[in-house]
């Protein structure tokens, strides 16, 4: 009974892992997405009103189509990190704390890092930018 449950879980896991890639008719993987995470998380202040200083801590993952592009992202990590910190530091408390503001910030970060990496490498390699952690005070 335990072996059957284990086999079922293993089958579900394998099916889940393989469902994330897109396959051509001949079975070759068309898209082989990879992720680059900024370590450690990015922490900065934002524009707040009153005496209390506000800060935000975000975890960011950059999605690329080709795992070979991770080398370029790692090389340009300081440039991309500085650009994101500059964007976050110029936000208002209302924007940081609202869901629509958060999405606008994410989109601005995506557009900026994609523009910077395209300028540095000659191609836009970032498919998406994900906030995996978003904490503010």
C-alpha atoms as one frame of an Amber mdcrd trajectory, in Angstrom:
protein
   0.000   0.000   0.000   2.786   2.456   0.874   4.644   1.607  -2.340   1.524
   2.382  -4.394   1.110   5.753  -2.700   4.780   6.536  -3.223   4.577   5.510
  -6.879   1.468   7.679  -7.358   3.174  10.692  -5.787   6.261  10.138  -7.916
   4.133   9.931 -11.068   2.347  13.190 -10.174   5.677  14.890  -9.468   7.177
  13.765 -12.788   4.052  14.861 -14.691   4.151  18.249 -12.974   7.833  18.821
 -13.742   7.459  17.956 -17.410   4.298  20.014 -17.858   6.205  23.299 -17.465
   8.122  23.010 -20.738   6.619  23.468 -24.173   7.224  20.554 -26.531   7.322
  20.368 -30.314   5.556  17.532 -32.154   8.785  15.524 -32.281   9.142  15.764
 -28.476  11.944  18.343 -28.369  11.639  21.071 -25.754  10.890  24.410 -27.416
  11.155  26.629 -24.336  13.578  25.794 -21.561  12.884  28.527 -19.029  15.332
  29.268 -16.239  15.242  31.656 -13.289  17.808  33.995 -11.796  17.222  35.075
  -8.210  18.817  38.076  -6.563  20.566  37.007  -3.368  20.230  38.429  -0.796
  16.779  40.020  -1.015  16.658  43.692  -1.969  15.951  46.023   0.948  15.486
  49.777   0.678  13.479  52.703   1.999  10.570  54.256   0.156   9.124  57.765
   0.406   6.971  57.909   3.532   5.092  60.659   5.288   5.523  61.501   8.940
   8.351  60.573  11.257   8.304  56.828  10.595  10.686  55.660   7.914   9.204
  53.046   5.575  11.137  50.160   4.092  10.441  47.392   1.624  12.098  43.990
   1.262  11.572  42.133  -1.984  12.684  38.834  -3.409  13.000  38.924  -7.185
  13.347  36.169  -9.776  14.105  36.941 -13.424  12.706  34.449 -15.933  14.710
  33.772 -19.113  14.056  31.429 -22.045  17.582  30.064 -22.279  19.565  28.823
 -19.250  22.741  30.093 -20.948  21.456  33.642 -20.365  21.876  33.176 -16.607
  25.599  33.879 -17.025  24.854  37.353 -18.432  22.405  38.062 -15.611  24.930
  37.027 -12.998  27.578  39.216 -14.618  25.261  42.254 -14.674  23.684  41.593
 -11.264  25.072  44.788  -9.654  23.717  46.992 -12.468  20.256  45.395 -12.343
  20.159  45.434  -8.535  21.053  49.137  -8.430  18.341  49.980 -10.970  15.678
  48.094  -8.990  16.762  49.718  -5.724  16.549  53.149  -7.365  13.020  52.416
  -8.587  11.899  51.117  -5.201  13.454  54.043  -3.333  11.489  56.564  -5.389
   8.051  55.055  -4.656   5.459  56.539  -2.325   3.985  54.646   0.624   0.554
  54.508  -1.024   1.972  52.915  -4.149   4.131  50.413  -2.246   1.185  49.293
  -0.107  -1.467  48.915  -2.826  -1.870  45.896  -5.102  -2.184  47.999  -8.240
   0.842  50.058  -7.197   2.810  46.887  -6.568   2.016  45.670 -10.092   3.026
  49.049 -11.555   6.317  48.846  -9.663   6.896  45.276 -10.876   6.227  46.329
 -14.452   8.565  49.331 -14.164  11.303  47.072 -12.757  10.760  44.572 -15.585
  10.927  47.250 -18.295  14.034  48.822 -16.755  16.052  45.621 -16.260  15.101
  44.366 -19.710  16.196  47.678 -21.277  19.491  47.595 -19.331  20.292  43.974
 -20.160  19.458  44.597 -23.824  21.837  47.565 -23.843  24.600  45.448 -22.269
  24.123  42.155 -24.161  22.458  43.231 -27.389  19.274  41.228 -26.775  16.251
  41.333 -24.492  16.639  38.057 -22.610  14.258  38.573 -19.682  10.810  37.077
 -20.236   9.306  38.042 -16.883  10.162  39.533 -13.505   8.512  37.976 -10.466
   8.237  39.288  -6.929   8.635  36.152  -4.815   8.667  38.100  -1.569   7.197
  41.531  -0.904   7.306  42.856   2.640   6.875  46.464   3.685   6.607  48.457
   6.874
